[in-house]
Short mmCIF file of C-alpha atoms and ligand atoms in Angstrom, two decimals:
data_model
loop_
_atom_site.label_atom_id
_atom_site.label_comp_id
_atom_site.label_asym_id
_atom_site.label_seq_id
_atom_site.Cartn_x
_atom_site.Cartn_y
_atom_site.Cartn_z
CA MET A 221 -0.07 0.03 -0.03
CA GLU A 222 1.26 3.48 -0.91
CA GLU A 223 2.11 5.67 2.20
CA SER A 224 -0.17 8.75 2.81
CA THR A 225 1.50 11.91 1.67
CA ASP A 226 -0.43 13.86 4.27
CA ARG A 227 2.17 15.60 6.80
CA PRO A 228 1.62 13.28 9.85
CA THR A 229 2.38 15.86 12.38
CA LYS A 230 -0.88 17.55 11.18
CA LYS A 231 -3.07 14.69 12.53
CA LYS A 232 -1.75 15.18 15.99
CA VAL A 233 -4.46 15.68 18.73
CA VAL A 234 -4.32 19.09 20.53
CA ALA A 235 -6.41 19.32 23.61
CA VAL A 236 -7.21 22.97 24.67
CA VAL A 237 -8.29 22.81 28.31
CA GLY A 238 -10.50 25.95 29.04
CA GLY A 239 -12.83 27.56 26.32
CA GLY A 240 -12.69 30.88 27.68
CA LEU A 241 -11.28 33.77 25.64
CA VAL A 242 -7.77 32.70 25.09
CA GLY A 243 -8.68 28.87 24.76
CA ALA A 244 -11.41 29.69 22.08
CA LEU A 245 -9.01 31.80 20.04
CA ASN A 246 -6.37 29.25 20.65
CA ALA A 247 -8.63 26.45 19.27
CA CYS A 248 -8.86 28.63 15.93
CA PHE A 249 -5.11 28.90 15.65
CA PHE A 250 -4.58 25.06 16.06
CA ALA A 251 -7.62 24.25 13.90
CA LYS A 252 -6.34 26.35 11.18
CA ARG A 253 -2.93 24.58 11.11
CA GLY A 254 -4.80 21.16 10.69
CA PHE A 255 -4.40 19.71 14.16
CA ASP A 256 -7.19 17.45 15.43
CA VAL A 257 -8.48 20.11 18.23
CA LYS A 258 -10.50 19.10 21.11
CA VAL A 259 -11.52 22.01 23.46
CA PHE A 260 -12.70 20.98 26.92
CA GLU A 261 -14.52 23.56 29.02
CA THR A 262 -16.02 23.08 32.40
CA ARG A 263 -19.02 25.48 32.02
CA GLU A 264 -22.10 24.80 29.79
CA ASP A 265 -22.09 26.27 26.25
CA ILE A 266 -22.40 30.05 26.94
CA ARG A 267 -24.11 30.45 23.73
CA GLN A 268 -27.09 28.59 25.03
CA ALA A 269 -26.80 29.67 28.69
CA LYS A 270 -29.29 32.01 30.21
CA ILE A 271 -26.71 33.51 32.76
CA VAL A 272 -23.20 33.72 32.04
CA LYS A 273 -21.20 33.92 35.16
CA GLY A 274 -17.64 35.23 34.84
CA ARG A 275 -15.52 38.36 35.35
CA SER A 276 -15.76 42.03 34.04
CA ILE A 277 -18.54 42.50 31.71
CA ASN A 278 -16.65 44.59 29.16
CA LEU A 279 -12.75 44.72 28.28
CA ALA A 280 -10.39 47.01 26.48
CA LEU A 281 -9.08 45.34 23.30
CA SER A 282 -5.96 46.90 22.00
CA HIS A 283 -3.44 46.32 19.09
CA ARG A 284 -1.86 43.11 20.49
CA GLY A 285 -5.16 41.44 20.87
CA ARG A 286 -6.40 42.72 17.69
CA GLN A 287 -3.29 41.34 15.89
CA ALA A 288 -4.27 37.86 17.08
CA LEU A 289 -7.80 38.15 16.16
CA ASN A 290 -6.58 39.11 12.61
CA HIS A 291 -4.60 35.88 12.34
CA VAL A 292 -7.82 33.88 12.50
CA GLY A 293 -9.88 36.31 10.34
CA MET A 294 -11.84 37.40 13.37
CA GLU A 295 -10.62 41.21 13.56
CA ASP A 296 -13.07 43.05 11.46
CA LYS A 297 -16.08 41.28 13.01
CA ILE A 298 -15.03 41.87 16.66
CA VAL A 299 -13.98 45.59 15.98
CA SER A 300 -17.27 46.22 14.47
CA GLN A 301 -18.89 44.99 17.59
CA GLY A 302 -16.82 47.16 19.79
CA ILE A 303 -16.85 50.80 20.81
CA PRO A 304 -13.78 52.87 20.14
CA MET A 305 -12.15 54.75 22.97
CA HIS A 306 -9.80 57.47 21.85
CA ALA A 307 -8.98 58.88 25.28
CA ARG A 308 -9.20 58.33 29.03
CA MET A 309 -11.66 60.85 30.37
CA ILE A 310 -10.63 62.00 33.91
CA HIS A 311 -13.40 63.07 36.19
CA SER A 312 -12.28 65.36 39.08
CA LEU A 313 -14.07 65.64 42.31
CA SER A 314 -15.61 68.78 41.20
CA GLY A 315 -17.08 67.00 38.03
CA LYS A 316 -14.52 68.65 35.63
CA GLN A 317 -13.84 66.25 32.84
CA SER A 318 -10.38 66.46 31.20
CA PRO A 319 -9.45 63.79 28.16
CA ILE A 320 -5.99 62.41 27.98
CA PRO A 321 -5.64 60.65 24.51
CA TYR A 322 -4.40 56.98 24.18
CA GLY A 323 -2.05 57.87 21.31
CA LYS A 324 -1.94 59.96 18.07
CA LYS A 325 -4.98 61.06 16.48
CA GLY A 326 -6.86 58.12 15.23
CA GLN A 327 -5.57 55.79 17.53
CA TYR A 328 -7.93 54.06 19.94
CA ILE A 329 -8.73 51.12 22.20
CA LEU A 330 -11.90 49.30 21.77
CA SER A 331 -14.58 48.42 24.43
CA VAL A 332 -15.82 44.96 23.90
CA ASP A 333 -18.55 42.62 25.62
CA ARG A 334 -16.58 39.88 27.00
CA SER A 335 -19.41 37.30 26.74
CA ASN A 336 -20.04 38.29 23.08
CA LEU A 337 -16.40 38.03 22.24
CA ASN A 338 -16.13 34.63 23.93
CA LYS A 339 -19.35 33.39 22.03
CA GLU A 340 -17.88 34.56 18.69
CA LEU A 341 -14.72 32.96 19.18
CA LEU A 342 -16.31 29.56 20.10
CA THR A 343 -18.47 29.90 16.97
CA ALA A 344 -15.41 30.67 14.80
CA ALA A 345 -13.53 27.54 16.46
CA GLU A 346 -16.51 25.26 15.62
CA THR A 347 -16.54 26.16 11.91
CA TYR A 348 -13.42 24.21 11.46
CA PRO A 349 -14.36 20.52 10.86
CA ASN A 350 -11.36 19.31 12.68
CA THR A 351 -12.55 21.01 16.00
CA LYS A 352 -14.75 19.61 18.57
CA LEU A 353 -16.08 21.81 21.57
CA ASN A 354 -16.71 19.68 24.71
CA PHE A 355 -18.80 21.51 27.26
CA ASP A 356 -19.54 20.52 30.79
CA HIS A 357 -15.94 18.82 31.03
CA LYS A 358 -14.11 19.77 33.98
CA LEU A 359 -10.47 18.71 33.88
CA GLN A 360 -9.77 16.88 37.40
CA ASP A 361 -6.36 15.52 36.80
CA TRP A 362 -3.72 14.76 34.23
CA ARG A 363 -0.60 12.95 33.86
CA ALA A 364 2.56 14.59 32.34
CA GLU A 365 3.93 11.32 31.40
CA THR A 366 1.23 10.00 29.20
CA GLY A 367 -1.05 13.18 28.24
CA LEU A 368 -3.81 11.21 29.63
CA MET A 369 -6.59 13.58 31.17
CA THR A 370 -9.45 12.89 33.44
CA PHE A 371 -12.60 15.03 32.96
CA VAL A 372 -15.75 14.92 35.35
CA ARG A 373 -19.07 16.10 34.36
CA SER A 374 -21.96 17.64 36.11
CA ASP A 375 -23.77 14.34 36.41
CA GLY A 376 -20.54 12.73 38.30
CA SER A 377 -19.45 10.75 35.07
CA GLU A 378 -15.75 10.58 34.32
CA GLU A 379 -14.06 10.68 31.00
CA GLN A 380 -10.51 9.83 30.10
CA ILE A 381 -8.85 11.36 26.90
CA LYS A 382 -5.44 11.37 25.54
CA ALA A 383 -3.92 14.13 23.64
CA ASP A 384 -0.30 14.69 21.84
CA LEU A 385 -0.44 18.20 23.14
CA ILE A 386 -2.20 19.68 26.21
CA VAL A 387 -2.77 23.53 25.96
CA GLY A 388 -3.54 24.98 29.50
CA CYS A 389 -6.06 27.83 28.91
CA ASP A 390 -8.18 27.22 32.19
CA GLY A 391 -7.40 30.69 33.62
CA ALA A 392 -5.80 31.95 36.73
CA PHE A 393 -6.55 28.96 38.75
CA SER A 394 -5.57 26.47 36.35
CA ALA A 395 -6.01 22.86 37.08
CA ILE A 396 -3.35 22.06 34.52
CA ARG A 397 -0.80 24.09 36.21
CA LYS A 398 -1.22 21.91 39.39
CA GLN A 399 0.92 19.23 37.87
CA PHE A 400 3.68 21.81 37.00
CA LEU A 401 3.62 22.67 40.82
CA ARG A 402 4.55 19.01 41.58
CA ARG A 403 7.79 19.30 39.64
CA SER A 404 11.13 20.36 40.36
CA ARG A 405 12.61 23.76 39.23
CA PHE A 406 9.13 25.24 38.51
CA ASN A 407 9.03 28.70 39.66
CA TYR A 408 5.45 30.03 40.84
CA SER A 409 4.33 33.22 42.64
CA GLN A 410 0.92 34.38 43.30
CA THR A 411 0.06 37.62 44.85
CA TYR A 412 -3.51 39.00 45.90
CA ILE A 413 -3.60 42.82 46.13
CA PRO A 414 -5.55 44.24 48.96
CA HIS A 415 -8.15 45.76 46.51
CA GLY A 416 -11.09 44.19 45.25
CA TYR A 417 -13.62 45.19 42.46
CA MET A 418 -17.35 45.58 42.08
CA GLU A 419 -19.30 46.27 39.00
CA LEU A 420 -22.24 49.00 38.63
CA THR A 421 -24.17 50.00 35.66
CA ILE A 422 -24.92 53.52 34.41
CA PRO A 423 -28.15 52.98 32.21
CA PRO A 424 -28.95 55.04 29.05
CA ILE A 425 -30.93 58.37 29.31
CA ASN A 426 -33.70 58.65 26.86
CA GLY A 427 -32.13 55.74 24.98
CA GLU A 428 -28.79 57.61 24.57
CA PHE A 429 -25.31 57.13 26.44
CA SER A 430 -25.49 59.32 29.47
CA MET A 431 -21.75 60.32 28.95
CA LYS A 432 -19.48 60.79 26.03
CA PRO A 433 -19.23 57.10 24.72
CA ASN A 434 -15.70 56.99 23.08
CA TYR A 435 -13.83 57.47 26.31
CA LEU A 436 -12.72 55.16 29.06
CA HIS A 437 -14.08 57.14 31.81
CA ILE A 438 -11.92 57.35 35.10
CA TRP A 439 -12.49 58.96 38.39
CA PRO A 440 -9.03 58.57 40.24
CA ARG A 441 -9.33 59.09 44.03
CA ASN A 442 -6.07 57.99 45.66
CA THR A 443 -6.66 54.57 47.08
CA PHE A 444 -9.95 54.23 45.26
CA MET A 445 -10.76 54.32 41.76
CA MET A 446 -13.79 54.06 39.31
CA ILE A 447 -13.64 53.39 35.75
CA ALA A 448 -16.47 53.14 33.26
CA LEU A 449 -16.48 51.56 29.68
CA PRO A 450 -19.27 51.94 27.14
CA ASN A 451 -21.38 48.96 25.84
CA THR A 452 -23.30 48.75 22.72
CA ASP A 453 -26.83 48.92 24.48
CA LYS A 454 -25.83 52.48 25.62
CA THR A 455 -25.06 51.35 29.14
CA PHE A 456 -21.83 52.01 30.71
CA THR A 457 -20.06 49.37 33.01
CA CYS A 458 -18.51 50.90 36.08
CA THR A 459 -15.88 49.13 37.86
CA LEU A 460 -15.07 50.39 41.50
CA PHE A 461 -11.63 49.42 42.69
CA MET A 462 -11.02 49.71 46.40
CA PRO A 463 -9.41 48.07 49.27
CA PHE A 464 -11.56 45.11 50.79
CA ASP A 465 -11.72 46.79 54.15
CA GLU A 466 -13.12 49.83 52.79
CA PHE A 467 -15.61 47.86 50.87
CA GLU A 468 -16.56 45.99 54.20
CA LYS A 469 -17.02 49.33 56.09
CA ILE A 470 -20.16 50.07 54.01
CA THR A 471 -23.17 48.09 55.24
CA THR A 472 -26.33 49.84 54.47
CA GLY A 473 -27.80 51.66 51.36
CA ASP A 474 -27.42 55.11 53.16
CA GLU A 475 -23.79 54.48 53.79
CA VAL A 476 -23.34 53.94 49.90
CA ILE A 477 -24.89 57.01 48.97
CA GLU A 478 -22.85 58.86 51.59
CA PHE A 479 -19.65 57.22 50.20
CA PHE A 480 -20.62 58.28 46.67
CA GLN A 481 -21.41 61.81 47.51
CA LYS A 482 -17.97 62.10 49.05
CA TYR A 483 -15.90 60.56 46.25
CA PHE A 484 -18.04 60.14 42.93
CA PRO A 485 -20.97 62.81 43.44
CA ASP A 486 -21.32 63.32 39.58
CA THR A 487 -22.17 59.47 39.23
CA ILE A 488 -24.94 59.42 41.49
CA PRO A 489 -27.67 60.81 39.02
CA LEU A 490 -26.17 58.72 36.55
CA ILE A 491 -26.42 55.31 38.34
CA GLY A 492 -29.45 56.21 40.31
CA VAL A 493 -29.89 56.40 44.06
CA ASP A 494 -32.03 53.25 44.16
CA ALA A 495 -29.81 51.24 41.73
CA LEU A 496 -26.70 52.25 43.87
CA LYS A 497 -28.36 51.24 47.08
CA ARG A 498 -29.28 47.82 45.56
CA ASP A 499 -26.57 47.13 43.38
CA TYR A 500 -23.73 47.70 45.65
CA PHE A 501 -25.03 44.79 47.73
CA HIS A 502 -25.80 42.49 44.89
CA LEU A 503 -22.57 40.57 44.66
CA PRO A 504 -19.55 40.78 47.08
CA ALA A 505 -16.31 42.58 45.74
CA GLN A 506 -14.26 40.18 43.75
CA ALA A 507 -10.39 39.51 44.37
CA MET A 508 -7.58 40.25 42.06
CA VAL A 509 -4.61 37.92 41.74
CA SER A 510 -1.43 38.19 39.93
CA VAL A 511 0.41 35.05 38.85
CA LYS A 512 3.89 34.50 37.54
CA CYS A 513 5.49 31.08 36.78
CA SER A 514 8.14 29.61 34.52
CA PRO A 515 8.80 27.37 32.61
CA TYR A 516 5.44 27.46 30.73
CA HIS A 517 5.84 23.80 29.30
CA ILE A 518 6.50 20.47 30.34
CA GLY A 519 8.54 18.26 27.78
CA ASP A 520 6.70 18.02 24.58
CA THR A 521 3.21 17.42 26.06
CA CYS A 522 1.91 20.43 27.77
CA VAL A 523 1.95 24.34 27.70
CA LEU A 524 0.28 27.17 29.66
CA MET A 525 -1.26 30.06 28.10
CA GLY A 526 -3.36 33.23 28.93
CA ASP A 527 -4.25 33.50 32.50
CA ALA A 528 -3.16 29.96 33.45
CA ALA A 529 0.48 31.13 32.71
CA HIS A 530 0.22 34.89 33.75
CA ALA A 531 -2.79 36.26 35.46
CA VAL A 532 -2.09 40.01 36.00
CA VAL A 533 -4.03 42.57 37.98
CA PRO A 534 -6.29 44.55 35.43
CA PHE A 535 -4.90 48.12 35.61
CA TYR A 536 -2.98 47.91 32.59
CA GLY A 537 -5.81 46.47 30.48
CA GLN A 538 -3.64 43.85 28.85
CA GLY A 539 -4.42 40.45 30.56
CA MET A 540 -6.50 39.09 27.51
CA ASN A 541 -4.51 41.13 24.98
CA ALA A 542 -1.33 39.20 26.28
CA GLY A 543 -3.19 35.98 26.33
CA PHE A 544 -4.14 36.46 22.75
CA GLU A 545 -0.62 37.39 21.84
CA ASP A 546 0.68 34.14 23.38
CA CYS A 547 -1.48 32.59 20.66
CA ILE A 548 0.38 34.26 17.77
CA VAL A 549 3.84 33.94 19.33
CA PHE A 550 3.12 30.16 19.78
CA ASP A 551 1.94 29.92 16.11
CA GLU A 552 4.94 31.58 14.85
CA ILE A 553 7.14 29.38 16.63
CA LEU A 554 5.31 26.17 15.26
CA ASP A 555 5.92 27.68 11.85
CA GLN A 556 9.51 28.26 12.57
CA PHE A 557 10.09 24.53 13.81
CA ASN A 558 8.00 22.69 11.52
CA ASP A 559 5.54 21.65 14.31
CA ASP A 560 8.02 19.72 16.32
CA PHE A 561 6.66 19.98 19.81
CA SER A 562 10.04 18.99 21.37
CA VAL A 563 11.63 22.13 20.01
CA VAL A 564 8.55 24.33 19.94
CA LEU A 565 7.65 24.09 23.61
CA PRO A 566 10.91 25.12 25.16
CA GLU A 567 11.30 27.94 22.55
CA TYR A 568 7.84 29.32 23.47
CA THR A 569 9.08 29.39 27.26
CA ARG A 570 12.43 31.10 26.26
CA VAL A 571 10.64 33.74 24.31
CA ARG A 572 7.47 34.34 26.06
CA VAL A 573 8.18 34.21 29.81
CA PRO A 574 10.10 37.50 29.94
CA ASP A 575 7.47 39.37 27.89
CA ASP A 576 4.58 38.00 30.06
CA HIS A 577 6.61 38.73 33.27
CA ALA A 578 6.99 42.29 31.84
CA ILE A 579 3.34 42.66 31.35
CA ALA A 580 2.50 41.44 34.82
CA ASP A 581 5.03 43.93 36.30
CA LEU A 582 3.80 46.92 34.23
CA ALA A 583 0.16 46.05 35.52
CA MET A 584 1.31 45.93 39.09
CA TYR A 585 3.07 49.15 38.63
CA ASN A 586 0.06 50.76 37.28
CA TYR A 587 -1.78 49.42 40.28
CA VAL A 588 0.52 51.17 42.67
CA GLU A 589 0.54 54.30 40.50
CA LYS A 590 -3.27 54.48 40.22
CA THR A 591 -4.29 53.28 43.67
CA CYS A 592 -1.79 53.17 46.33
P1 LIG B 1164 -10.48 32.87 31.47
O1 LIG B 1164 -11.10 34.04 30.92
O2 LIG B 1164 -10.20 32.74 32.90
O3 LIG B 1164 -10.91 31.54 30.95
C1 LIG B 1164 -10.62 30.18 31.46
C2 LIG B 1164 -11.62 29.32 31.16
O4 LIG B 1164 -11.14 28.01 31.49
C3 LIG B 1164 -13.01 29.49 31.56
O5 LIG B 1164 -14.07 29.40 30.74
C4 LIG B 1164 -13.31 28.57 32.68
O6 LIG B 1164 -14.51 28.13 32.78
C5 LIG B 1164 -12.44 27.33 32.02
N1 LIG B 1164 -11.86 26.29 33.26
C6 LIG B 1164 -11.32 26.68 34.42
N2 LIG B 1164 -11.07 25.47 34.88
C7 LIG B 1164 -11.31 24.56 34.24
C8 LIG B 1164 -11.07 23.05 34.27
N3 LIG B 1164 -10.62 22.54 35.32
N4 LIG B 1164 -11.50 22.21 33.23
C9 LIG B 1164 -11.94 22.82 32.18
N5 LIG B 1164 -12.15 24.17 32.02
C10 LIG B 1164 -11.85 25.09 33.02
N6 LIG B 1164 -7.88 42.09 29.89
C11 LIG B 1164 -7.69 42.81 28.90
O7 LIG B 1164 -6.72 42.62 27.97
N7 LIG B 1164 -8.30 43.96 28.90
C12 LIG B 1164 -9.14 44.67 29.90
O8 LIG B 1164 -9.68 45.57 29.79
C13 LIG B 1164 -9.33 43.65 31.02
N8 LIG B 1164 -10.24 44.07 31.89
C14 LIG B 1164 -10.29 43.19 33.18
C15 LIG B 1164 -11.10 43.75 34.24
C16 LIG B 1164 -11.20 42.86 35.19
C17 LIG B 1164 -11.98 43.36 36.55
C18 LIG B 1164 -10.55 41.59 35.25
C19 LIG B 1164 -10.69 40.87 36.66
C20 LIG B 1164 -9.66 41.24 34.14
C21 LIG B 1164 -9.63 41.90 33.10
N9 LIG B 1164 -8.77 41.62 31.97
C22 LIG B 1164 -8.63 42.47 30.96
C23 LIG B 1164 -8.01 40.29 31.99
C24 LIG B 1164 -8.81 39.21 31.28
O9 LIG B 1164 -10.09 39.08 31.87
C25 LIG B 1164 -8.00 38.01 31.37
O10 LIG B 1164 -6.73 38.00 31.13
C26 LIG B 1164 -8.80 36.81 30.31
O11 LIG B 1164 -10.05 36.57 30.76
C27 LIG B 1164 -7.92 35.62 30.29
O12 LIG B 1164 -8.39 34.61 29.53
P2 LIG B 1164 -8.16 33.21 29.69
O13 LIG B 1164 -8.88 32.55 28.66
O14 LIG B 1164 -6.84 32.83 29.82
O15 LIG B 1164 -8.89 32.95 31.01
#
């Protein structure tokens, strides 16, 4: 029998663990190269879910993120669904607003809806016939020696799957990374900052944005800070960053209003007194963690990307963007070394660790600068 002329490496099974922003985009990158791609996501399919749990409602997409989307033909679509933000709009205590541009004229970052972006990327991944999305699959354990992964489903059943390459895109509390921690010469650090964050909404007024939409609005107040990013439904999502002990001091609706009157008076009519009193207690403030580690790979079987490799505090707006850039960098190294994982993985660690650590440091620097 004649031997197949197909490049055998293209048939390798790549398991992407985590179908969040970076996992879904990465699935497109691997599928485009012809690998047999399987995505495993612990949540149900967010495209069918009534409520999508997760972190921030919207995010700032910048140049490095857009470049990665461009590689898989998604840039125009996502950009058309985002809102350009040309400048930061600084709100002083007196209510004065002063713009500070992000760059030269015409340059901007985009406010994009996290859940919509994730849905679009999952749909894009699914259009490749060599990709299968597996929801309700929570990675419980895996073996570095064999590449064998164990998943549990919500009905308690277990499934075991083997892959040639496991790509850990399962976020800041990565289950994939746990195996790395058991190994010698793996460096790891995790820092929780004293601040938490809470999201509030500024609704439209008469069907229109209640503030200028093409800005990232910022209320800097020493140890506190609030930001607001526009959404396509004409609302703004505000994120209040504040030390946890300050959040905890406020225990009644009247105290919320008192606090806002003192620090963010111009936002009270925009958010609304009743909404403020209610929404402040809707969910507890969320923690923020910075994770640094190295190496990002084990042998030729596993690699970490996105927050699983480098969760950063959000003050630089680059967590997702850096995770998207991970996908391009890995793709370029696959090109360079002809998909040979035994060379690609160590090279990825060599090239990528310093850059991702730099992003983590810059984010932490911006945190200190803005809030401490
Ligand atoms: P995640 O988004 O965390 O996705 C991980 C996925 O893995 C999830 O779907 C999860 O369900 C799944 N998963 C977890 N465990 C398992 C398991 N055991 N088995 C299977 N699946 C699993 N970044 C920006 O670039 N710009 C911004 O403006 C910005 N703003 C932010 C604001 C806030 C308040 C916060 C907290 C973060 C912000 N970020 C921003 C950072 C950004 O949210 C993250 O960097 C990004 O979500 C990382 O994507 P990811 O896919 O690596 O991880």
